[in-house]
CSV table of C-alpha atoms and ligand atoms in Angstrom, one decimal:
chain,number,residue,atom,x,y,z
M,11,UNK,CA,57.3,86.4,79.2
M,12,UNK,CA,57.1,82.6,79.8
M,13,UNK,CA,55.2,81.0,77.3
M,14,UNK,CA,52.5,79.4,79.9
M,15,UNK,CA,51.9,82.9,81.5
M,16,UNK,CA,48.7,84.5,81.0
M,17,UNK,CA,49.6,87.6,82.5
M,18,UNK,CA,51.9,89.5,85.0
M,19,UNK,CA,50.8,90.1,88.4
M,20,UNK,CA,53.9,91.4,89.9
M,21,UNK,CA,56.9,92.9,87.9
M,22,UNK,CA,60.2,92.0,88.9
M,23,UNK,CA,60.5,96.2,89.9
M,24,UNK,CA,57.2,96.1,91.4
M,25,UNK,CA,58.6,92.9,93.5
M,26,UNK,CA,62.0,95.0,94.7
M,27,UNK,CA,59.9,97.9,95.6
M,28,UNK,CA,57.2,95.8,98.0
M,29,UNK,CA,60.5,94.2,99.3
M,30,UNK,CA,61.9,97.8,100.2
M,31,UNK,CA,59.0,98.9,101.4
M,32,UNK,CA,58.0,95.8,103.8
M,33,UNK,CA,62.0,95.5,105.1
M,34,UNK,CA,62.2,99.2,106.3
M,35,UNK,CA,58.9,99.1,108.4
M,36,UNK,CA,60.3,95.9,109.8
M,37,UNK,CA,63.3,97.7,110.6
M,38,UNK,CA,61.4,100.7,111.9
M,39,UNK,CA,59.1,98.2,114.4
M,40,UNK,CA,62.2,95.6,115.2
M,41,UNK,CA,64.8,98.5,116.3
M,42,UNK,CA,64.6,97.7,119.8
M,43,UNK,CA,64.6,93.7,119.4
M,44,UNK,CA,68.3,92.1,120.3
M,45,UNK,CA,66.8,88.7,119.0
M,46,UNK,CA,65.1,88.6,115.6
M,47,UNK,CA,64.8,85.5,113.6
M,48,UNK,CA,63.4,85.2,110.3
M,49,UNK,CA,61.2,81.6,109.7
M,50,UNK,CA,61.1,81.0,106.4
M,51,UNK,CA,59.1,78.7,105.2
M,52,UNK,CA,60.4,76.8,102.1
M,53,UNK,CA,60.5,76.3,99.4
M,54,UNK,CA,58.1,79.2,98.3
M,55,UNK,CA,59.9,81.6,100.0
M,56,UNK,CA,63.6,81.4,98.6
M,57,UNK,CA,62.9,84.3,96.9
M,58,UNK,CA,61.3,86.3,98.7
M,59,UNK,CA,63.4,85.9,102.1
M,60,UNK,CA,66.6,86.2,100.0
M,61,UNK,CA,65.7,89.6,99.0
M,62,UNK,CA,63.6,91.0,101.7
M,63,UNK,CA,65.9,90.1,104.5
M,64,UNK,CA,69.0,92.2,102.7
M,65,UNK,CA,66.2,95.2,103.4
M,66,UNK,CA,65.9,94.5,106.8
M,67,UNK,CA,69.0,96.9,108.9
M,68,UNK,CA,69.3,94.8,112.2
M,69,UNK,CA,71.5,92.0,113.7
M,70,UNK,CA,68.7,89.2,112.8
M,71,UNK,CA,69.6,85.0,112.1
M,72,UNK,CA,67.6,82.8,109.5
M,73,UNK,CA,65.9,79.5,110.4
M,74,UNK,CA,64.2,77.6,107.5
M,75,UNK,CA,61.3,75.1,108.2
M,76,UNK,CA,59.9,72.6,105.4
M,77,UNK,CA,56.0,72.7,105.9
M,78,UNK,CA,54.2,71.2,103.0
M,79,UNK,CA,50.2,71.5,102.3
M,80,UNK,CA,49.5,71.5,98.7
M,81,UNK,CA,51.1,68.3,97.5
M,82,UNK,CA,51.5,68.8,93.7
M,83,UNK,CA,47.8,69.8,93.2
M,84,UNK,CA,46.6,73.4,92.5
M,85,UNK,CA,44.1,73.4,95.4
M,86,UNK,CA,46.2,73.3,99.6
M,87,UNK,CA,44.5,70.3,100.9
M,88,UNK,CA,44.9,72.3,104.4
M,89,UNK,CA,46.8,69.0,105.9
M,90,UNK,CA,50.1,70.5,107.5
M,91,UNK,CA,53.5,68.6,107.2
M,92,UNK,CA,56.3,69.2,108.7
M,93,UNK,CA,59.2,68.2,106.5
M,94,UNK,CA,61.9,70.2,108.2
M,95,UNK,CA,62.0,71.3,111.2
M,96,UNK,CA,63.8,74.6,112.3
M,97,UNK,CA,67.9,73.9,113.6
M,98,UNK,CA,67.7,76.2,116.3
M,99,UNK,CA,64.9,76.6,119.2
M,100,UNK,CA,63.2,80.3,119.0
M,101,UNK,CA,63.0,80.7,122.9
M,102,UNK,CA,62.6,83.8,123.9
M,103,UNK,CA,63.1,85.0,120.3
M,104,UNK,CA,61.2,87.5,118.0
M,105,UNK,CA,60.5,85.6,115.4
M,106,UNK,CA,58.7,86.9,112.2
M,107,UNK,CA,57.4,84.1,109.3
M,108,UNK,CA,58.4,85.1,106.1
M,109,UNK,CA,55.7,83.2,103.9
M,110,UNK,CA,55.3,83.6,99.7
M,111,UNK,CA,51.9,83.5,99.7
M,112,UNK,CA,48.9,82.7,102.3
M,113,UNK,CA,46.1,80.9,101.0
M,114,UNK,CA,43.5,79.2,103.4
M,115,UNK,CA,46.0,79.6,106.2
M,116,UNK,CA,46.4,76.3,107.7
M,117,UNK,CA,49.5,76.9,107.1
M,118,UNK,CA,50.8,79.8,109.3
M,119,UNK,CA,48.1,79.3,111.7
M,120,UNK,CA,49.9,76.1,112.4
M,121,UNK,CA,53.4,77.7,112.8
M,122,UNK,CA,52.6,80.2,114.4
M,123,UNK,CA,50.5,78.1,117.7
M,124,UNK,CA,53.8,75.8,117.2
M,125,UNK,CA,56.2,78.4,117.6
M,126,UNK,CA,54.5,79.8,120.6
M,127,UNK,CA,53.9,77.2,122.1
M,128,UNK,CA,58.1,76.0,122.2
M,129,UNK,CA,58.2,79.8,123.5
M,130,UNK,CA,59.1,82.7,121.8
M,131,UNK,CA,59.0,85.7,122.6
M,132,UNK,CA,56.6,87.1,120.1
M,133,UNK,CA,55.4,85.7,116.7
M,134,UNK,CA,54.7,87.9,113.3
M,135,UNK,CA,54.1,87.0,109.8
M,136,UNK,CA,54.9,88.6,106.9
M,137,UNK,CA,53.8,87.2,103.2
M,138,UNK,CA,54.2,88.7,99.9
M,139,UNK,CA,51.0,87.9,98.8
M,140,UNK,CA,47.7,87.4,100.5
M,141,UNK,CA,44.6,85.6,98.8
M,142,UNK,CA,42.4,86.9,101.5
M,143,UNK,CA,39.2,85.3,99.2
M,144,UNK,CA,40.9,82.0,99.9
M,145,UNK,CA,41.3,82.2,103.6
M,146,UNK,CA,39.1,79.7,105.9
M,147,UNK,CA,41.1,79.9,109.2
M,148,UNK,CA,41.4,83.4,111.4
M,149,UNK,CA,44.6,84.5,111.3
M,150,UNK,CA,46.7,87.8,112.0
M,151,UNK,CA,48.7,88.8,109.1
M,152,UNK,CA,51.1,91.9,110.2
M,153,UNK,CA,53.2,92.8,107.0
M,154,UNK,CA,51.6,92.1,103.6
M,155,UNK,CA,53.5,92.8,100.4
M,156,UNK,CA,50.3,92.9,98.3
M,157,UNK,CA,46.5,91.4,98.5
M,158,UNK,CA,45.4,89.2,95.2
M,159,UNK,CA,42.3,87.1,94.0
M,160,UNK,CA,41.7,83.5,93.5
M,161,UNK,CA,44.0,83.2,90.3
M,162,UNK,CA,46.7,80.5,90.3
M,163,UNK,CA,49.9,82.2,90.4
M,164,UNK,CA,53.5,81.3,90.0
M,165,UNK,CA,57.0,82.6,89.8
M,166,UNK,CA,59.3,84.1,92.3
M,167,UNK,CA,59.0,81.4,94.2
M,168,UNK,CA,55.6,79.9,93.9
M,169,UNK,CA,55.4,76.3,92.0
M,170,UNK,CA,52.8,74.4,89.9
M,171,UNK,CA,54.3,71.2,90.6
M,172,UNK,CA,57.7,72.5,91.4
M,173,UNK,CA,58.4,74.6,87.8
M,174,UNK,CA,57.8,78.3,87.3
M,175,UNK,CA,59.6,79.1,91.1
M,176,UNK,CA,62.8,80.5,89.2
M,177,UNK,CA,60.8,83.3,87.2
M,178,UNK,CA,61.6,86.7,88.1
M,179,UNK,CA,57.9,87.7,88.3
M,180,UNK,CA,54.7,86.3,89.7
M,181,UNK,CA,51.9,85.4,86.8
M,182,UNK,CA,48.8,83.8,86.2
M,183,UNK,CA,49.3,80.6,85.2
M,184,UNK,CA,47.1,79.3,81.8
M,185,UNK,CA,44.4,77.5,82.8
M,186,UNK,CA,45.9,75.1,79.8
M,187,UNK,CA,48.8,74.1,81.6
M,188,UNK,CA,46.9,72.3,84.7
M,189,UNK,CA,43.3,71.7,83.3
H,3,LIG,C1,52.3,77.0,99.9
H,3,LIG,C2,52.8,78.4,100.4
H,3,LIG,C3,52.3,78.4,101.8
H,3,LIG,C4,51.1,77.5,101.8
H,3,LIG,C5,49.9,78.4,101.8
H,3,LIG,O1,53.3,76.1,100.2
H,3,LIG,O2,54.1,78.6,100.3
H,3,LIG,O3,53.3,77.8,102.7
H,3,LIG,O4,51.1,76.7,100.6
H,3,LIG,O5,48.7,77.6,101.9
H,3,LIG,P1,47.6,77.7,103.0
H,3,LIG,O6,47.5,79.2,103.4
H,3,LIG,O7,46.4,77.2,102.4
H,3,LIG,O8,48.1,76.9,104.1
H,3,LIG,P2,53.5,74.6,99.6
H,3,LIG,O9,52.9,73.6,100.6
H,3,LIG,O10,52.9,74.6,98.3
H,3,LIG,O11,55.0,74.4,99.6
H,3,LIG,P3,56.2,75.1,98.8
H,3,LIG,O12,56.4,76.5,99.4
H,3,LIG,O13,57.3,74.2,98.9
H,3,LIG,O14,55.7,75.3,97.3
């Protein structure tokens, strides 16, 4: 284990399996879609979309968007920036958000009026993890990989001020590193 973990939250195994499990309901409730897109939201979600999409069993395309909220701190600020924006419209597409982790969702609740609103055909989100104790705006989450705390977490993905994404599990960061 990383020498700035505290503990594992998610095992790389435990991370496969929630990947397995989440990409063959999708592909149980997206069987009669012709036009599913995947959003993913980086960078967070490099991980996560890499894997979980390769459990997914349906013609489907991949759109990235750069959305930014926490800017280097440990706390999301809730201001929304769009960085990158998608390279092809969603019209009259199903398009489901793959997201790492939801926090106060700002976020998503943002992307998903947005993508509405340039008209898609339906919008769903799926995150790995939800900090449900975190969240401030009402939001509709339809696949979640698994529900945590409050702790700071990183790996697979998540940063604390861009290092840890490239661990293979998600851990609780020391309180050390960031205090
Ligand atoms: C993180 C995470 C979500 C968002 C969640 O992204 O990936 O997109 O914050 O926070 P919220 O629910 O409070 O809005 P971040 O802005 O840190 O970008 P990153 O994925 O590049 O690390």
């Amino acid at each position: 284990m990383h020498k700035d973990i505290e503990k594992i939250i998610l095992s790389e195994t435990e991370i496969a399996e929630l990947c397995k499990q989440l990409g063959a309901q999708i592909t149980k409730d997206y069987a009669n879609s012709e036009s599913l897109t995947l959003v993913g939201l980086l960078k967070g979600t490099v991980p996560f979309i890499a894997d979980l999409m390769r459990e997914i069993d349906l013609p489907l395309t991949v759109e990235y968007m750069d959305v930014s909220s926490y800017h280097g701190g440990v706390e999301s600020t809730g201001e929304v920036k769009i960085l990158k924006d998608l390279d092809t419209p969603v019209a009259s597409r199903d398009v489901l958000i793959v997201e790492d982790v939801i926090d106060t969702g700002k976020t998503l609740k943002t992307i998903v009026e947005l993508l509405k609103q340039r008209g898609a055909n339906s919008v769903k989100v799926v995150t790995l993890v939800d900090k449900t104790i975190k969240r401030i705006v009402e939001l509709d989450v339809d696949y979640i990989g698994c529900k945590m705390g409050g702790e700071f977490i990183v790996g697979y993905g998540l940063d604390y001020d861009e290092l840890y994404r490239n661990l293979k599990y998600i851990g609780v960061l020391k309180e050390e590193v960031y205090q």
